[in-house]
Amino acid sequence: GCSMDSRLTYASMFVIALATLSFEITLSRLLSVVTWYHLGFFAISVAMLGMTAGAITVFLWKRNLTLDQISNRIKLACVGFGITVPLSVVGVCYLKFNVGDVLLHPLRAFATFLLNTSLISLPFYFSGIAISAFLARSPLPVNRLYAADLIGASIGCIVVLVGLSIMDTPSFGIFSGLIGFLPAILL
């Protein structure tokens, strides 16, 4: 059997994966409505950018960190995810891309695009830290942690369907960020 700590670790991995995928799908919908529709796919690229940066951060951590130090960093990453999701939603809603700006004000369009990219990638940076730290630094079996990750992500896709049927897109995006706080509480 699993000890209570391992169950909480698996549950935390499940929840951060669920929150990450829920937010990513919500973000793609939000981008497709607020900006040019094809920028909805931009969410996937920026999510991968942020998660990769988070994984690199975990790779650069000292090898001799204690489990308590790793757990604390995962908690902080989950809190970072929860805090930065609303910033991303506000950024997408208020820092709009205009077709005319690309031609008439290319520097402003570039600055808006760069700022939005940064704001959008931040939550994924933090979830990338949490997920990578779980997979690379936990003493638990990687196959079980990865299963919790995959199951959480797949349930997150279903949660979006239900959530967007009862909430508007920006509100559900922020709700996804609130879900991301749960692993910090569980750990």
Coordinates of N, CA and C in Angstrom, one line a residue:
G1 N 0.8 -1.2 0.0 CA 0.0 0.0 0.0 C 0.8 1.2 0.0
C2 N 0.2 2.3 -0.3 CA 0.9 3.6 -0.3 C 0.7 4.3 1.0
S3 N 1.7 5.0 1.4 CA 1.6 5.8 2.6 C 0.8 7.1 2.3
M4 N 0.4 7.8 3.3 CA -0.4 9.0 3.1 C 0.4 10.0 2.3
D5 N 1.7 10.2 2.5 CA 2.5 11.1 1.8 C 2.5 10.8 0.3
S6 N 2.6 9.6 -0.1 CA 2.7 9.2 -1.5 C 1.3 9.5 -2.1
R7 N 0.2 9.2 -1.4 CA -1.1 9.5 -2.0 C -1.3 11.0 -2.2
L8 N -0.8 11.8 -1.3 CA -0.9 13.2 -1.5 C 0.0 13.7 -2.6
T9 N 1.1 13.1 -2.8 CA 2.0 13.4 -3.9 C 1.3 13.1 -5.2
Y10 N 0.7 11.9 -5.3 CA 0.0 11.5 -6.6 C -1.2 12.4 -6.8
A11 N -1.9 12.7 -5.8 CA -3.0 13.6 -5.9 C -2.6 15.0 -6.3
S12 N -1.5 15.5 -5.8 CA -1.0 16.8 -6.2 C -0.5 16.8 -7.6
M13 N 0.1 15.8 -8.1 CA 0.5 15.7 -9.5 C -0.8 15.7 -10.4
F14 N -1.7 14.9 -10.0 CA -3.0 14.8 -10.7 C -3.6 16.2 -10.8
V15 N -3.7 16.9 -9.7 CA -4.4 18.2 -9.7 C -3.6 19.3 -10.5
I16 N -2.3 19.3 -10.4 CA -1.6 20.4 -11.2 C -1.7 20.1 -12.7
A17 N -1.7 18.8 -13.0 CA -1.8 18.5 -14.5 C -3.2 18.8 -14.9
L18 N -4.2 18.6 -14.1 CA -5.6 18.9 -14.4 C -5.8 20.4 -14.6
A19 N -5.2 21.2 -13.7 CA -5.3 22.7 -13.8 C -4.6 23.2 -15.0
T20 N -3.4 22.6 -15.3 CA -2.6 23.1 -16.4 C -3.4 22.9 -17.7
L21 N -3.9 21.7 -17.9 CA -4.6 21.4 -19.2 C -5.9 22.2 -19.3
S22 N -6.6 22.3 -18.2 CA -7.8 23.1 -18.2 C -7.5 24.5 -18.6
F23 N -6.5 25.1 -18.0 CA -6.1 26.5 -18.4 C -5.7 26.6 -19.8
E24 N -4.9 25.6 -20.3 CA -4.4 25.7 -21.7 C -5.5 25.7 -22.7
I25 N -6.5 24.8 -22.5 CA -7.6 24.7 -23.4 C -8.5 26.0 -23.3
T26 N -8.7 26.5 -22.1 CA -9.4 27.7 -21.9 C -8.7 28.9 -22.5
L27 N -7.4 28.9 -22.4 CA -6.6 30.0 -23.0 C -6.7 30.0 -24.5
S28 N -6.7 28.8 -25.1 CA -6.8 28.7 -26.6 C -8.2 29.2 -27.0
R29 N -9.2 28.9 -26.3 CA -10.5 29.4 -26.6 C -10.6 31.0 -26.4
L30 N -10.0 31.4 -25.4 CA -10.0 32.9 -25.1 C -9.2 33.6 -26.2
L31 N -8.1 33.1 -26.5 CA -7.3 33.7 -27.6 C -8.0 33.7 -28.9
S32 N -8.7 32.7 -29.2 CA -9.4 32.6 -30.5 C -10.5 33.6 -30.6
V33 N -11.1 34.0 -29.5 CA -12.2 34.9 -29.5 C -11.7 36.4 -29.4
V34 N -10.7 36.6 -28.5 CA -10.3 38.0 -28.3 C -9.3 38.4 -29.4
T35 N -8.5 37.6 -30.0 CA -7.6 37.9 -31.0 C -8.0 37.3 -32.3
W36 N -7.1 37.2 -33.2 CA -7.3 36.5 -34.5 C -7.6 35.0 -34.1
Y37 N -8.5 34.4 -34.8 CA -8.9 33.1 -34.4 C -7.8 32.1 -34.4
H38 N -6.9 32.2 -35.4 CA -5.8 31.3 -35.5 C -4.7 31.4 -34.4
L39 N -4.8 32.5 -33.6 CA -3.9 32.6 -32.4 C -4.3 31.7 -31.3
G40 N -5.5 31.1 -31.4 CA -5.9 30.1 -30.4 C -4.9 28.9 -30.3
F41 N -4.2 28.6 -31.5 CA -3.2 27.6 -31.4 C -1.9 28.1 -30.8
F42 N -1.8 29.4 -30.7 CA -0.6 30.0 -30.1 C -0.5 29.6 -28.6
A43 N -1.6 29.3 -28.0 CA -1.6 28.9 -26.6 C -0.8 27.6 -26.4
I44 N -0.9 26.7 -27.3 CA -0.2 25.4 -27.2 C 1.3 25.7 -27.3
S45 N 1.7 26.5 -28.2 CA 3.2 26.8 -28.3 C 3.7 27.5 -27.1
V46 N 3.0 28.5 -26.6 CA 3.4 29.3 -25.4 C 3.4 28.4 -24.2
A47 N 2.4 27.5 -24.1 CA 2.4 26.5 -23.0 C 3.7 25.7 -23.0
M48 N 4.0 25.2 -24.1 CA 5.2 24.3 -24.3 C 6.5 25.1 -23.9
L49 N 6.5 26.4 -24.4 CA 7.6 27.3 -24.0 C 7.8 27.4 -22.5
G50 N 6.7 27.7 -21.8 CA 6.7 27.9 -20.4 C 7.1 26.7 -19.7
M51 N 6.5 25.5 -20.1 CA 6.8 24.3 -19.4 C 8.2 23.8 -19.6
T52 N 8.7 24.1 -20.8 CA 10.1 23.7 -21.0 C 11.1 24.6 -20.2
A53 N 10.8 25.9 -20.0 CA 11.6 26.7 -19.2 C 11.5 26.2 -17.7
G54 N 10.3 25.8 -17.3 CA 10.2 25.2 -16.0 C 11.0 24.0 -15.8
A55 N 11.0 23.1 -16.8 CA 11.8 21.9 -16.7 C 13.3 22.2 -16.7
I56 N 13.7 23.2 -17.4 CA 15.1 23.5 -17.4 C 15.5 24.1 -16.0
T57 N 14.6 24.8 -15.4 CA 14.8 25.3 -14.0 C 15.0 24.2 -13.1
V58 N 14.2 23.2 -13.1 CA 14.4 22.0 -12.3 C 15.7 21.3 -12.6
F59 N 16.0 21.2 -13.8 CA 17.3 20.6 -14.2 C 18.5 21.3 -13.6
L60 N 18.4 22.6 -13.5 CA 19.5 23.4 -12.9 C 19.6 23.5 -11.4
W61 N 18.6 22.9 -10.7 CA 18.6 22.9 -9.3 C 19.8 22.0 -8.8
K62 N 20.3 22.3 -7.6 CA 21.4 21.5 -7.0 C 20.9 20.1 -6.9
R63 N 21.7 19.1 -7.0 CA 21.4 17.7 -6.9 C 21.2 17.3 -5.5
N64 N 21.7 18.0 -4.5 CA 21.6 17.6 -3.1 C 20.5 18.2 -2.3
L65 N 19.4 18.6 -3.0 CA 18.3 19.2 -2.3 C 17.6 18.1 -1.5
T66 N 17.1 18.4 -0.3 CA 16.4 17.5 0.5 C 14.9 17.4 -0.1
L67 N 14.2 16.3 0.3 CA 12.9 16.2 -0.1 C 12.0 17.3 0.4
D68 N 12.3 17.8 1.6 CA 11.5 19.0 2.1 C 11.8 20.2 1.2
Q69 N 13.0 20.4 0.8 CA 13.3 21.6 -0.1 C 12.6 21.4 -1.4
I70 N 12.6 20.2 -2.0 CA 11.9 20.0 -3.2 C 10.4 20.2 -3.1
S71 N 9.9 19.7 -2.0 CA 8.4 19.8 -1.7 C 8.1 21.3 -1.6
N72 N 8.9 22.1 -0.9 CA 8.6 23.5 -0.8 C 8.7 24.2 -2.1
R73 N 9.6 23.8 -3.0 CA 9.7 24.4 -4.3 C 8.5 24.1 -5.1
I74 N 8.0 22.9 -5.0 CA 6.8 22.5 -5.7 C 5.6 23.3 -5.2
K75 N 5.5 23.4 -3.9 CA 4.4 24.2 -3.3 C 4.5 25.7 -3.9
L76 N 5.6 26.3 -3.9 CA 5.8 27.6 -4.4 C 5.4 27.7 -5.9
A77 N 5.8 26.7 -6.6 CA 5.5 26.7 -8.1 C 4.0 26.6 -8.3
C78 N 3.3 25.8 -7.4 CA 1.8 25.7 -7.6 C 1.2 27.0 -7.2
V79 N 1.7 27.7 -6.2 CA 1.2 29.0 -5.8 C 1.5 30.0 -6.9
G80 N 2.7 29.9 -7.5 CA 3.0 30.8 -8.7 C 2.0 30.6 -9.8
F81 N 1.7 29.3 -10.1 CA 0.7 29.0 -11.1 C -0.6 29.7 -10.8
G82 N -1.1 29.5 -9.6 CA -2.4 30.1 -9.2 C -2.4 31.6 -9.3
I83 N -1.3 32.3 -9.0 CA -1.2 33.7 -9.0 C -1.1 34.3 -10.4
T84 N -0.4 33.6 -11.3 CA -0.1 34.1 -12.6 C -1.2 33.8 -13.6
V85 N -2.1 32.8 -13.3 CA -3.2 32.6 -14.3 C -4.1 33.8 -14.4
P86 N -4.5 34.4 -13.4 CA -5.4 35.6 -13.6 C -4.6 36.7 -14.3
L87 N -3.3 36.9 -14.1 CA -2.5 37.9 -14.9 C -2.6 37.6 -16.3
S88 N -2.5 36.3 -16.7 CA -2.6 35.9 -18.1 C -3.9 36.2 -18.7
V89 N -5.0 35.9 -17.9 CA -6.3 36.1 -18.4 C -6.5 37.6 -18.7
V90 N -6.1 38.4 -17.7 CA -6.3 39.9 -17.8 C -5.4 40.4 -19.0
G91 N -4.2 39.9 -19.2 CA -3.4 40.3 -20.3 C -4.0 40.0 -21.6
V92 N -4.6 38.8 -21.8 CA -5.2 38.4 -23.0 C -6.4 39.3 -23.3
C93 N -7.2 39.6 -22.2 CA -8.4 40.4 -22.4 C -8.1 41.8 -22.7
Y94 N -7.1 42.4 -22.1 CA -6.9 43.8 -22.3 C -5.7 44.2 -23.2
L95 N -4.8 43.4 -23.4 CA -3.7 43.7 -24.3 C -4.0 43.0 -25.7
K96 N -4.9 43.6 -26.4 CA -5.4 43.0 -27.6 C -4.5 43.2 -28.8
F97 N -4.4 42.2 -29.7 CA -3.7 42.4 -30.9 C -4.7 43.0 -31.9
N98 N -4.2 44.0 -32.6 CA -5.1 44.6 -33.7 C -4.4 44.4 -35.0
V99 N -5.1 44.0 -36.0 CA -4.5 43.8 -37.3 C -3.9 45.1 -37.8
G100 N -4.6 46.2 -37.6 CA -4.1 47.5 -38.1 C -2.8 47.9 -37.4
D101 N -2.5 47.5 -36.2 CA -1.3 47.8 -35.5 C -0.1 47.1 -36.2
V102 N -0.3 46.0 -36.7 CA 0.8 45.3 -37.4 C 1.4 46.1 -38.5
L103 N 0.5 46.7 -39.3 CA 0.9 47.5 -40.4 C 1.2 48.9 -40.1
L104 N 0.4 49.5 -39.2 CA 0.6 51.0 -38.9 C 1.5 51.2 -37.7
H105 N 1.6 50.3 -36.8 CA 2.4 50.5 -35.6 C 3.1 49.2 -35.3
P106 N 4.1 48.8 -36.1 CA 4.7 47.5 -35.9 C 5.4 47.3 -34.6
L107 N 6.0 48.4 -34.1 CA 6.7 48.3 -32.8 C 5.7 48.1 -31.6
R108 N 4.6 48.8 -31.7 CA 3.6 48.6 -30.6 C 3.0 47.2 -30.7
A109 N 2.8 46.7 -31.9 CA 2.2 45.4 -32.1 C 3.2 44.3 -31.6
F110 N 4.5 44.5 -31.9 CA 5.5 43.6 -31.4 C 5.6 43.6 -29.9
A111 N 5.6 44.8 -29.3 CA 5.6 44.9 -27.8 C 4.4 44.3 -27.2
T112 N 3.2 44.5 -27.7 CA 2.0 43.8 -27.2 C 2.1 42.3 -27.3
F113 N 2.6 41.9 -28.4 CA 2.8 40.4 -28.6 C 3.8 39.8 -27.6
L114 N 4.9 40.5 -27.4 CA 5.9 40.0 -26.5 C 5.4 40.0 -25.1
L115 N 4.7 41.1 -24.7 CA 4.2 41.2 -23.3 C 3.1 40.1 -23.1
N116 N 2.3 39.9 -24.1 CA 1.3 38.8 -24.0 C 1.9 37.5 -23.9
T117 N 2.9 37.2 -24.7 CA 3.6 35.9 -24.7 C 4.2 35.7 -23.3
S118 N 4.8 36.7 -22.8 CA 5.4 36.6 -21.4 C 4.3 36.3 -20.4
L119 N 3.2 37.0 -20.4 CA 2.2 36.8 -19.4 C 1.5 35.4 -19.5
I120 N 1.4 35.0 -20.8 CA 0.7 33.7 -21.0 C 1.6 32.5 -20.6
S121 N 2.9 32.7 -20.8 CA 3.9 31.6 -20.5 C 4.1 31.4 -19.0
L122 N 3.9 32.5 -18.2 CA 4.3 32.4 -16.8 C 3.6 31.2 -16.0
P123 N 2.2 31.1 -16.2 CA 1.6 30.0 -15.4 C 2.2 28.6 -15.8
F124 N 2.5 28.5 -17.1 CA 3.0 27.2 -17.6 C 4.5 27.0 -17.1
Y125 N 5.2 28.1 -16.9 CA 6.5 28.0 -16.3 C 6.4 27.3 -15.0
F126 N 5.5 27.9 -14.2 CA 5.4 27.3 -12.8 C 4.8 25.9 -12.8
S127 N 3.9 25.6 -13.6 CA 3.4 24.2 -13.6 C 4.5 23.3 -14.2
G128 N 5.3 23.8 -15.1 CA 6.4 23.0 -15.6 C 7.4 22.7 -14.5
I129 N 7.6 23.6 -13.6 CA 8.5 23.4 -12.5 C 7.9 22.3 -11.6
A130 N 6.6 22.4 -11.3 CA 6.0 21.4 -10.4 C 6.0 20.0 -11.0
I131 N 5.5 19.9 -12.2 CA 5.4 18.6 -12.9 C 6.8 18.0 -13.1
S132 N 7.8 18.8 -13.5 CA 9.1 18.2 -13.7 C 9.8 17.8 -12.4
A133 N 9.5 18.6 -11.3 CA 10.1 18.2 -10.0 C 9.5 17.0 -9.5
F134 N 8.1 16.8 -9.7 CA 7.5 15.5 -9.3 C 8.2 14.4 -10.1
L135 N 8.3 14.5 -11.3 CA 8.8 13.4 -12.2 C 10.3 13.1 -11.9
A136 N 11.1 14.2 -11.8 CA 12.6 14.0 -11.8 C 13.1 13.9 -10.3
R137 N 12.4 14.5 -9.4 CA 13.0 14.6 -8.0 C 12.3 13.8 -6.9
S138 N 11.2 13.2 -7.3 CA 10.4 12.5 -6.2 C 11.0 11.1 -6.1
P139 N 11.0 10.5 -4.9 CA 11.5 9.2 -4.8 C 10.4 8.1 -5.2
L140 N 9.2 8.6 -5.5 CA 8.2 7.6 -5.9 C 8.4 7.1 -7.3
P141 N 7.8 6.0 -7.6 CA 8.0 5.4 -9.0 C 7.5 6.4 -10.1
V142 N 8.3 6.6 -11.0 CA 8.0 7.6 -12.1 C 6.8 7.1 -12.9
N143 N 6.7 5.8 -13.1 CA 5.5 5.3 -13.9 C 4.2 5.7 -13.3
R144 N 4.1 5.6 -11.9 CA 2.9 6.0 -11.2 C 2.7 7.5 -11.2
L145 N 3.8 8.3 -11.1 CA 3.6 9.7 -11.1 C 3.2 10.2 -12.5
Y146 N 3.7 9.5 -13.5 CA 3.4 9.9 -14.9 C 1.9 9.5 -15.2
A147 N 1.5 8.4 -14.6 CA 0.1 8.0 -14.7 C -0.8 9.0 -14.1
A148 N -0.5 9.5 -12.9 CA -1.3 10.6 -12.3 C -1.3 11.8 -13.1
D149 N -0.2 12.1 -13.7 CA -0.1 13.3 -14.6 C -1.0 13.1 -15.8
L150 N -0.9 12.0 -16.5 CA -1.8 11.7 -17.7 C -3.3 11.7 -17.3
I151 N -3.6 11.0 -16.2 CA -5.0 11.0 -15.8 C -5.5 12.4 -15.5
G152 N -4.7 13.1 -14.7 CA -5.1 14.5 -14.4 C -5.3 15.4 -15.6
A153 N -4.4 15.2 -16.6 CA -4.5 16.0 -17.8 C -5.8 15.6 -18.6
S154 N -6.0 14.4 -18.7 CA -7.2 13.9 -19.4 C -8.5 14.3 -18.7
I155 N -8.5 14.2 -17.4 CA -9.7 14.7 -16.7 C -9.9 16.2 -16.8
G156 N -8.7 16.9 -16.9 CA -8.7 18.4 -17.1 C -9.4 18.8 -18.4
C157 N -9.2 18.0 -19.4 CA -9.9 18.2 -20.7 C -11.4 18.1 -20.5
I158 N -11.9 17.1 -19.7 CA -13.3 16.9 -19.5 C -13.9 18.1 -18.6
V159 N -13.1 18.4 -17.6 CA -13.5 19.5 -16.7 C -13.8 20.8 -17.5
V160 N -13.0 21.1 -18.5 CA -13.2 22.3 -19.3 C -14.5 22.2 -20.0
L161 N -14.9 21.1 -20.5 CA -16.2 21.0 -21.2 C -17.4 21.3 -20.2
V162 N -17.3 20.8 -19.0 CA -18.3 21.1 -18.0 C -18.2 22.6 -17.6
G163 N -17.0 23.0 -17.3 CA -16.7 24.3 -16.7 C -17.2 25.4 -17.7
L164 N -16.9 25.3 -19.0 CA -17.2 26.3 -19.9 C -18.7 26.3 -20.2
S165 N -19.4 25.3 -19.9 CA -20.9 25.3 -20.1 C -21.6 26.0 -18.9
I166 N -20.9 26.2 -17.8 CA -21.5 26.9 -16.7 C -20.9 28.2 -16.3
M167 N -19.7 28.5 -16.9 CA -19.0 29.8 -16.6 C -18.5 30.4 -18.0
D168 N -18.3 31.7 -17.9 CA -17.7 32.3 -19.1 C -16.2 32.0 -19.1
T169 N -15.6 32.2 -20.3 CA -14.2 31.7 -20.5 C -13.2 32.4 -19.6
P170 N -13.2 33.7 -19.4 CA -12.2 34.3 -18.5 C -12.4 33.8 -17.0
S171 N -13.7 33.7 -16.6 CA -13.9 33.2 -15.2 C -13.4 31.7 -15.0
F172 N -13.7 30.9 -16.1 CA -13.2 29.5 -15.9 C -11.7 29.5 -16.0
G173 N -11.0 30.3 -16.7 CA -9.6 30.4 -16.7 C -9.0 30.7 -15.4
I174 N -9.6 31.7 -14.7 CA -9.2 32.0 -13.3 C -9.5 30.9 -12.4
F175 N -10.7 30.2 -12.6 CA -11.0 29.0 -11.8 C -9.9 28.0 -11.9
S176 N -9.4 27.8 -13.1 CA -8.3 26.8 -13.3 C -7.1 27.2 -12.5
G177 N -6.8 28.5 -12.4 CA -5.7 28.9 -11.5 C -6.0 28.6 -10.0
L178 N -7.2 28.7 -9.6 CA -7.6 28.4 -8.2 C -7.4 26.9 -8.0
I179 N -7.7 26.1 -8.9 CA -7.4 24.6 -8.8 C -6.0 24.4 -8.6
G180 N -5.1 25.2 -9.3 CA -3.7 25.0 -9.2 C -3.1 25.3 -7.8
F181 N -3.9 26.0 -6.9 CA -3.4 26.2 -5.6 C -3.6 24.9 -4.7
L182 N -4.4 24.0 -5.1 CA -4.7 22.8 -4.3 C -3.5 22.0 -4.0
P183 N -2.6 21.7 -4.9 CA -1.4 20.9 -4.6 C -0.6 21.6 -3.5
A184 N -0.5 22.9 -3.4 CA 0.3 23.5 -2.3 C -0.4 23.2 -1.0
I185 N -1.7 23.1 -1.0 CA -2.4 22.8 0.3 C -2.2 21.3 0.6
L186 N -2.3 20.4 -0.4 CA -2.2 19.0 -0.2 C -0.8 18.6 0.3
L187 N 0.2 19.3 -0.2 CA 1.6 18.9 0.2 C 1.9 19.5 1.5

